[in-house]
Short mmCIF file of C-alpha atoms and ligand atoms in Angstrom, two decimals:
data_model
loop_
_atom_site.label_atom_id
_atom_site.label_comp_id
_atom_site.label_asym_id
_atom_site.label_seq_id
_atom_site.Cartn_x
_atom_site.Cartn_y
_atom_site.Cartn_z
CA MET A 206 74.75 -53.77 67.54
CA LYS A 207 74.91 -53.96 63.76
CA PHE A 208 75.95 -51.21 61.45
CA LEU A 209 74.39 -50.49 58.16
CA ASP A 210 76.92 -48.27 56.51
CA LEU A 211 78.79 -50.82 54.45
CA ALA A 212 77.68 -53.51 52.03
CA LYS A 213 79.37 -55.83 49.58
CA VAL A 214 77.45 -56.61 46.42
CA TYR A 215 78.02 -58.69 43.32
CA ILE A 216 76.90 -57.26 40.05
CA ARG A 217 76.76 -58.61 36.53
CA SER A 218 75.55 -56.87 33.41
CA GLY A 219 73.59 -58.79 30.83
CA SER A 220 75.28 -60.57 27.93
CA GLY A 221 74.32 -59.56 24.44
CA GLY A 222 72.02 -61.85 22.48
CA ASN A 223 73.52 -63.92 19.67
CA GLY A 224 73.13 -62.97 16.06
CA CYS A 225 71.05 -65.34 14.00
CA VAL A 226 71.80 -67.26 10.81
CA SER A 227 68.67 -67.52 8.72
CA PHE A 228 67.59 -67.38 5.08
CA ARG A 229 64.36 -66.29 3.61
CA ARG A 230 62.64 -69.26 2.01
CA GLU A 231 59.12 -68.96 0.79
CA LYS A 232 57.23 -70.98 -1.66
CA TYR A 233 56.86 -69.27 -5.07
CA ILE A 234 59.13 -66.42 -4.07
CA GLU A 235 62.17 -66.47 -6.17
CA PHE A 236 64.81 -64.49 -4.33
CA GLY A 237 65.61 -65.47 -0.79
CA GLY A 238 68.72 -64.24 0.92
CA PRO A 239 70.03 -63.92 4.46
CA ASP A 240 67.58 -62.51 7.00
CA GLY A 241 69.12 -63.39 10.40
CA GLY A 242 68.57 -60.52 12.86
CA ASN A 243 70.98 -59.07 15.40
CA GLY A 244 70.99 -60.03 19.05
CA GLY A 245 69.65 -57.56 21.65
CA ARG A 246 71.91 -55.67 24.04
CA GLY A 247 72.39 -56.96 27.56
CA GLY A 248 71.07 -54.81 30.40
CA ASP A 249 73.35 -52.43 32.32
CA VAL A 250 73.90 -52.39 36.07
CA ILE A 251 73.18 -48.85 37.23
CA VAL A 252 73.41 -47.20 40.61
CA GLU A 253 71.06 -44.37 41.42
CA ALA A 254 70.90 -42.03 44.42
CA VAL A 255 67.31 -41.91 45.59
CA GLU A 256 65.30 -40.12 48.19
CA GLY A 257 63.95 -41.65 51.36
CA LEU A 258 66.81 -43.98 52.20
CA ASN A 259 69.34 -43.44 54.94
CA THR A 260 70.92 -46.83 55.36
CA LEU A 261 72.22 -49.64 53.21
CA ILE A 262 70.00 -52.12 54.98
CA ASP A 263 68.40 -53.35 51.74
CA PHE A 264 71.76 -54.64 50.58
CA ARG A 265 71.85 -56.93 53.55
CA TYR A 266 69.00 -58.88 52.04
CA GLN A 267 69.96 -58.68 48.39
CA GLN A 268 73.62 -58.86 47.47
CA HIS A 269 73.40 -60.05 43.88
CA PHE A 270 72.34 -57.73 41.11
CA PHE A 271 72.25 -59.32 37.67
CA ALA A 272 70.90 -57.45 34.68
CA GLN A 273 68.99 -59.38 32.06
CA ASN A 274 70.68 -60.89 29.02
CA GLY A 275 69.75 -59.69 25.56
CA LYS A 276 67.63 -62.07 23.48
CA GLY A 277 69.02 -63.68 20.34
CA GLY A 278 68.09 -62.34 16.93
CA THR A 279 65.69 -64.35 14.80
CA GLY A 280 64.80 -64.79 11.16
CA ARG A 281 62.91 -62.23 9.10
CA LEU A 282 65.43 -59.68 10.28
CA LYS A 283 64.04 -59.57 13.79
CA THR A 284 66.40 -58.07 16.33
CA GLY A 285 66.35 -59.72 19.75
CA ALA A 286 64.92 -57.79 22.67
CA ASP A 287 67.36 -55.83 24.84
CA GLY A 288 67.86 -57.10 28.37
CA ASP A 289 66.42 -55.00 31.19
CA ASP A 290 68.79 -52.85 33.22
CA ILE A 291 68.98 -53.37 36.93
CA VAL A 292 69.18 -50.40 39.28
CA LEU A 293 70.77 -50.35 42.71
CA ARG A 294 68.93 -47.74 44.72
CA VAL A 295 71.22 -46.16 47.30
CA PRO A 296 70.96 -43.22 49.69
CA VAL A 297 72.60 -39.94 48.81
CA GLY A 298 76.13 -39.92 50.25
CA THR A 299 76.97 -43.47 49.20
CA GLU A 300 80.40 -44.14 47.79
CA ILE A 301 80.88 -46.98 45.33
CA LEU A 302 84.23 -48.67 45.78
CA GLU A 303 86.17 -51.34 43.92
CA GLU A 304 86.53 -54.78 45.43
CA ASP A 305 89.68 -53.60 47.24
CA GLY A 306 87.46 -51.36 49.35
CA GLU A 307 89.57 -48.28 48.58
CA THR A 308 89.42 -47.26 44.94
CA LEU A 309 86.52 -44.94 44.37
CA ILE A 310 84.34 -45.73 41.38
CA ALA A 311 81.62 -43.18 42.03
CA ASP A 312 80.48 -40.82 44.74
CA MET A 313 76.71 -40.50 44.82
CA THR A 314 76.39 -37.00 46.17
CA GLU A 315 73.31 -35.77 44.37
CA LEU A 316 69.74 -36.88 44.37
CA GLY A 317 68.87 -38.58 41.10
CA GLN A 318 72.50 -39.11 40.11
CA ARG A 319 72.94 -42.26 37.99
CA VAL A 320 76.14 -44.08 37.17
CA VAL A 321 76.55 -47.16 35.03
CA LEU A 322 78.65 -49.66 36.95
CA ALA A 323 78.69 -52.41 34.34
CA ARG A 324 77.64 -52.08 30.71
CA GLY A 325 75.60 -54.77 29.09
CA GLY A 326 77.25 -56.69 26.25
CA ASN A 327 76.36 -55.73 22.69
CA GLY A 328 74.25 -58.13 20.73
CA GLY A 329 75.95 -60.07 17.93
CA PHE A 330 75.23 -59.32 14.28
CA GLY A 331 72.94 -61.67 12.43
CA ASN A 332 73.99 -63.02 9.06
CA ALA A 333 71.99 -60.39 7.18
CA HIS A 334 74.59 -57.90 8.39
CA PHE A 335 77.39 -59.76 6.59
CA LYS A 336 75.81 -59.72 3.18
CA THR A 337 78.03 -58.10 0.58
CA SER A 338 78.07 -57.97 -3.18
CA THR A 339 80.54 -60.82 -3.29
CA ASN A 340 79.03 -62.87 -0.50
CA GLN A 341 75.30 -62.93 -0.97
CA ALA A 342 74.66 -65.83 1.34
CA PRO A 343 76.85 -65.48 4.44
CA ARG A 344 76.54 -68.30 6.91
CA ARG A 345 78.11 -66.51 9.79
CA ALA A 346 76.64 -64.53 12.66
CA ASN A 347 78.33 -63.09 15.76
CA PRO A 348 77.72 -64.26 19.28
CA GLY A 349 76.69 -61.58 21.75
CA LEU A 350 79.34 -60.05 24.00
CA GLU A 351 79.60 -61.29 27.54
CA GLY A 352 78.32 -59.14 30.38
CA VAL A 353 80.72 -57.72 32.96
CA GLU A 354 80.93 -59.24 36.40
CA ARG A 355 82.38 -57.39 39.37
CA THR A 356 82.31 -57.15 43.11
CA ILE A 357 81.86 -53.73 44.63
CA TRP A 358 81.46 -52.12 48.01
CA LEU A 359 78.87 -49.56 48.91
CA ARG A 360 79.87 -47.28 51.72
CA LEU A 361 77.53 -44.73 53.16
CA LYS A 362 79.31 -41.63 54.33
CA LEU A 363 77.89 -40.74 57.65
CA ILE A 364 76.69 -37.32 58.52
CA ALA A 365 76.65 -36.81 62.24
CA ASP A 366 73.28 -36.44 63.91
CA ALA A 367 74.64 -35.57 67.34
CA GLY A 368 77.84 -33.65 68.06
CA LEU A 369 79.93 -33.84 71.22
CA LEU A 370 81.13 -30.67 72.85
CA GLY A 371 83.27 -30.04 75.86
CA LEU A 372 86.58 -28.91 77.23
CA PRO A 373 89.56 -31.18 76.68
CA ASN A 374 89.39 -34.20 79.00
CA ALA A 375 85.64 -33.86 79.54
CA GLY A 376 85.30 -37.49 78.50
CA LYS A 377 83.93 -37.05 74.97
CA SER A 378 85.95 -39.82 73.39
CA THR A 379 85.26 -42.14 76.31
CA PHE A 380 81.55 -41.63 75.77
CA LEU A 381 81.84 -42.35 72.05
CA ALA A 382 83.90 -45.47 72.67
CA ALA A 383 81.46 -46.72 75.28
CA THR A 384 78.39 -46.28 73.10
CA SER A 385 79.54 -46.97 69.56
CA ASN A 386 81.74 -49.02 67.29
CA ALA A 387 84.27 -46.18 67.08
CA ARG A 388 87.58 -46.61 68.85
CA PRO A 389 88.89 -43.10 69.44
CA LYS A 390 92.06 -42.51 71.38
CA ILE A 391 91.46 -41.80 75.05
CA ALA A 392 94.00 -40.39 77.49
CA ASP A 393 94.19 -38.21 80.56
CA TYR A 394 95.82 -35.30 78.82
CA PRO A 395 94.12 -32.54 76.88
CA PHE A 396 93.88 -32.62 73.08
CA THR A 397 93.98 -36.37 72.82
CA THR A 398 91.53 -36.12 69.97
CA LEU A 399 93.07 -34.30 67.03
CA HIS A 400 90.63 -35.34 64.33
CA PRO A 401 86.89 -35.77 64.51
CA ASN A 402 85.67 -39.35 64.94
CA LEU A 403 82.30 -40.68 63.99
CA GLY A 404 80.49 -43.56 65.58
CA VAL A 405 77.08 -45.13 65.12
CA VAL A 406 75.22 -45.50 68.38
CA GLY A 407 72.00 -47.33 68.98
CA VAL A 408 69.21 -46.95 71.49
CA ASP A 409 65.78 -48.58 71.55
CA GLY A 410 66.17 -49.98 68.06
CA ALA A 411 67.19 -46.73 66.37
CA GLU A 412 70.65 -45.75 65.28
CA PHE A 413 72.24 -42.38 64.83
CA VAL A 414 75.68 -40.98 64.24
CA VAL A 415 77.67 -39.19 66.91
CA ALA A 416 80.68 -36.99 66.14
CA ASP A 417 83.49 -36.67 68.65
CA ILE A 418 85.49 -33.53 68.01
CA PRO A 419 88.62 -32.14 69.65
CA GLY A 420 88.12 -30.21 72.86
CA LEU A 421 87.48 -26.50 72.78
CA ILE A 422 89.15 -24.05 75.13
CA GLU A 423 88.65 -20.42 75.93
CA GLY A 424 89.80 -18.40 72.95
CA ALA A 425 89.33 -21.29 70.51
CA SER A 426 87.51 -18.89 68.22
CA GLU A 427 90.74 -16.86 68.05
CA GLY A 428 92.71 -19.96 67.24
CA ARG A 429 93.80 -21.03 70.71
CA GLY A 430 94.24 -24.72 71.32
CA LEU A 431 93.20 -26.48 68.15
CA GLY A 432 90.94 -23.59 67.20
CA ASP A 433 87.24 -23.90 66.50
CA LEU A 434 87.32 -25.10 62.90
CA PHE A 435 86.12 -28.44 64.14
CA LEU A 436 82.78 -26.93 64.99
CA GLY A 437 82.12 -27.14 61.28
CA HIS A 438 81.75 -30.87 61.75
CA VAL A 439 78.86 -30.45 64.13
CA GLU A 440 77.14 -27.68 62.22
CA ARG A 441 74.82 -30.13 60.48
CA CYS A 442 74.00 -32.09 63.61
CA ALA A 443 70.48 -32.11 64.94
CA VAL A 444 71.57 -31.91 68.55
CA LEU A 445 74.70 -31.17 70.57
CA LEU A 446 75.80 -33.13 73.60
CA HIS A 447 77.71 -30.92 75.97
CA LEU A 448 79.80 -32.85 78.49
CA ILE A 449 81.11 -31.18 81.63
CA ASP A 450 83.71 -32.90 83.76
CA GLY A 451 82.05 -33.44 87.15
CA THR A 452 85.40 -33.50 88.91
CA SER A 453 86.15 -29.93 87.83
CA ASN A 454 86.56 -27.18 90.43
CA ASP A 455 84.17 -24.92 88.60
CA VAL A 456 81.57 -26.60 86.45
CA ALA A 457 79.69 -23.37 85.84
CA GLU A 458 82.81 -21.72 84.45
CA ASP A 459 83.55 -24.77 82.28
CA TYR A 460 80.05 -24.60 80.92
CA ARG A 461 80.24 -20.87 80.12
CA THR A 462 83.57 -21.28 78.36
CA ILE A 463 82.07 -23.62 75.79
CA ILE A 464 78.91 -21.58 75.34
CA ASP A 465 81.00 -18.45 74.76
CA GLU A 466 82.96 -20.23 72.07
CA LEU A 467 79.77 -21.47 70.45
CA GLU A 468 78.43 -17.96 70.33
CA ALA A 469 81.70 -16.62 68.99
CA TYR A 470 81.60 -19.22 66.25
CA GLY A 471 78.31 -17.84 65.09
CA GLY A 472 75.90 -19.43 62.71
CA ALA A 473 73.04 -21.20 64.36
CA LEU A 474 75.28 -23.36 66.46
CA ALA A 475 74.45 -21.73 69.78
CA ASP A 476 70.73 -22.13 69.09
CA LYS A 477 70.88 -25.82 68.31
CA PRO A 478 69.11 -28.16 70.71
CA ARG A 479 71.56 -29.13 73.40
CA VAL A 480 71.71 -31.82 76.04
CA THR A 481 73.90 -30.80 78.96
CA VAL A 482 75.47 -33.55 81.02
CA LEU A 483 77.50 -33.64 84.19
CA ASN A 484 79.98 -36.39 83.35
CA LYS A 485 82.30 -38.61 85.42
CA VAL A 486 79.83 -38.84 88.28
CA ASP A 487 81.36 -42.22 89.19
CA SER A 488 84.13 -40.19 90.82
CA LEU A 489 81.75 -38.14 92.97
CA ASP A 490 80.03 -39.10 96.20
CA GLU A 491 76.34 -38.35 96.73
CA ASP A 492 76.84 -34.89 98.25
CA LEU A 493 79.28 -33.79 95.63
CA ARG A 494 77.02 -34.98 92.84
CA GLU A 495 74.16 -32.89 94.12
CA MET A 496 76.37 -29.88 94.67
CA GLN A 497 77.93 -30.00 91.22
CA LYS A 498 74.57 -30.60 89.62
CA GLU A 499 73.09 -27.57 91.34
CA PHE A 500 75.99 -25.35 90.31
CA LEU A 501 75.66 -26.49 86.76
CA GLU A 502 71.89 -26.22 86.57
CA GLU A 503 72.12 -22.69 87.80
CA ALA A 504 74.60 -21.82 85.07
CA VAL A 505 72.55 -23.58 82.41
CA GLY A 506 69.24 -22.25 83.63
CA GLY A 507 67.69 -25.64 82.97
CA PRO A 508 67.94 -29.32 83.75
CA VAL A 509 71.19 -31.23 83.62
CA MET A 510 71.64 -34.98 83.26
CA MET A 511 74.21 -37.03 85.14
CA MET A 512 76.33 -39.68 83.53
CA SER A 513 79.53 -41.63 83.66
CA GLY A 514 81.02 -42.67 80.35
CA SER A 515 83.34 -45.04 82.22
CA SER A 516 80.85 -46.88 84.40
CA GLY A 517 77.95 -46.57 81.97
CA GLU A 518 75.68 -45.00 84.55
CA GLY A 519 73.09 -42.73 82.96
CA VAL A 520 74.39 -43.33 79.44
CA THR A 521 71.18 -44.86 78.09
CA GLU A 522 69.14 -41.96 79.40
CA VAL A 523 71.46 -39.53 77.64
CA LEU A 524 71.16 -41.48 74.40
CA ARG A 525 67.39 -41.35 74.69
CA ALA A 526 67.49 -37.60 75.26
CA LEU A 527 69.59 -37.21 72.12
CA ARG A 528 67.33 -39.45 70.14
CA ALA A 529 64.33 -37.39 71.11
CA GLU A 530 65.93 -34.37 69.42
CA ILE A 531 66.68 -36.18 66.18
CA SER A 532 63.79 -36.27 63.76
CA GLU A 533 62.48 -39.66 62.73
CA ASP A 534 63.59 -39.37 59.13
CA ARG A 535 67.19 -38.86 60.21
CA LEU A 536 67.20 -41.86 62.48
CA ARG A 537 68.48 -45.06 61.04
CA GLN A 538 66.60 -48.18 61.62
CA GLY A 539 68.27 -50.52 64.06
CA ALA A 540 69.10 -53.94 62.75
CA GLU A 541 69.15 -55.92 65.94
CA ASP A 542 67.68 -58.89 64.17
CA ALA A 543 69.46 -58.71 60.83
CA GLY A 544 72.37 -61.07 60.21
CA GLU A 545 75.44 -61.45 62.33
CA ASP A 546 77.91 -58.95 63.67
CA ARG A 547 80.38 -57.39 61.34
CA PRO A 548 83.13 -54.89 62.10
CA TRP A 549 82.91 -51.51 60.47
CA GLN A 550 85.52 -51.75 57.73
CA PRO A 551 85.76 -52.89 54.16
N1 GTP B 148 86.20 -41.21 86.34
C1 GTP B 148 85.91 -41.03 85.07
N2 GTP B 148 86.87 -40.72 84.20
C2 GTP B 148 86.56 -40.52 82.92
C3 GTP B 148 85.22 -40.65 82.45
N3 GTP B 148 85.21 -40.39 81.13
C4 GTP B 148 86.47 -40.12 80.77
N4 GTP B 148 87.30 -40.21 81.84
C5 GTP B 148 88.76 -40.00 81.82
O1 GTP B 148 89.02 -38.67 81.44
C6 GTP B 148 90.18 -38.59 80.63
C7 GTP B 148 89.87 -37.90 79.33
O2 GTP B 148 88.96 -38.71 78.58
P1 GTP B 148 88.76 -38.51 77.03
O3 GTP B 148 87.58 -39.36 76.68
O4 GTP B 148 90.01 -38.73 76.28
O5 GTP B 148 88.36 -36.98 76.97
P2 GTP B 148 88.09 -36.05 75.70
O6 GTP B 148 87.00 -35.13 76.07
O7 GTP B 148 87.89 -36.87 74.49
O8 GTP B 148 89.45 -35.25 75.62
P3 GTP B 148 90.12 -34.52 74.35
O9 GTP B 148 90.07 -35.47 73.20
O10 GTP B 148 91.51 -34.27 74.80
O11 GTP B 148 89.36 -33.27 74.12
C8 GTP B 148 90.66 -40.02 80.47
O12 GTP B 148 91.68 -40.26 81.40
C9 GTP B 148 89.45 -40.85 80.80
O13 GTP B 148 89.79 -42.11 81.31
C10 GTP B 148 84.20 -40.98 83.42
O14 GTP B 148 83.01 -41.13 83.12
N5 GTP B 148 84.60 -41.14 84.71
MG1 MG B 149 88.89 -36.97 72.82
#
């Protein structure tokens, strides 16, 4: 699985064109004089947040962005042409970082936002510019200024498409670790996850972002446990994945607890599309699986999927169910065939 949220690019702005040394010389015309024009400006390297992109996949194919150099000035006071700018088109939510991968240069949060990453060099003055009353025939002109060269990172901030819900220990982090590049902490005690984690998961050639948030408990909306502030992280998700520990004594009760907290949280969270999954079925024998599934389906009033984040059973089906709830324009294109593996870090 490849991830398309980070790209290293090399940029260079255009150098300015050189100034020109030239004198007017025409037959039968008495007074000549310097007429060397100025060089043109080099092009800038600009980054722009545009619509219709949701990955940095283009930067996998093009990593070098060089703006055009300015043209030199010429005689008859002609200024050289300016070099063309070059524009890096990135999705909204892209951060531009220095070569160190940490220092923020720009945060492209708004559609249409443009930032100049490297200014083109100024053109040099031609000799006409240096004409003074005491020096009527200067023989000097300036060279154009060099362009700026730098290496930058583009990092796309991920917005989760699917959010994980469940009681502590339901196996949320295990699921994320099994399906994505994320490496959340996993342990058999509640509240292992203290901060939300994001991971990119892929199924059938499409990628989307899953958010693993700390477990909710009864009364979370009143601040119990870690509270329900974390639900803010899943508010913008297209779909919620509700995991219920299949080894629990009362799956129906576990289910209700989370739904109650969702409703208490308010907003549209409780109305969001939801996939409900009986998890950890690797620990249940056939009879128990069926029993637990029936209990849960009765509580849900609809179908329930079965899965084991540890053994991988049923995981692909769950991913497909999530994918079906995420609209096509939110899905990222998979890059199964693009380049080699790369870990998710600057
Ligand atoms: N048998 C079995 N155990 C599982 C499965 N998934 C998770 N576990 C175990 O359940 C425990 C809790 O797993 P986590 O993934 O940390 O659960 P969580 O929902 O992220 O928990 P919090 O972060 O505390 O809310 C760990 O001991 C896991 O090894 C599963 O599919 N089958
Ligand atoms: Mg966890």
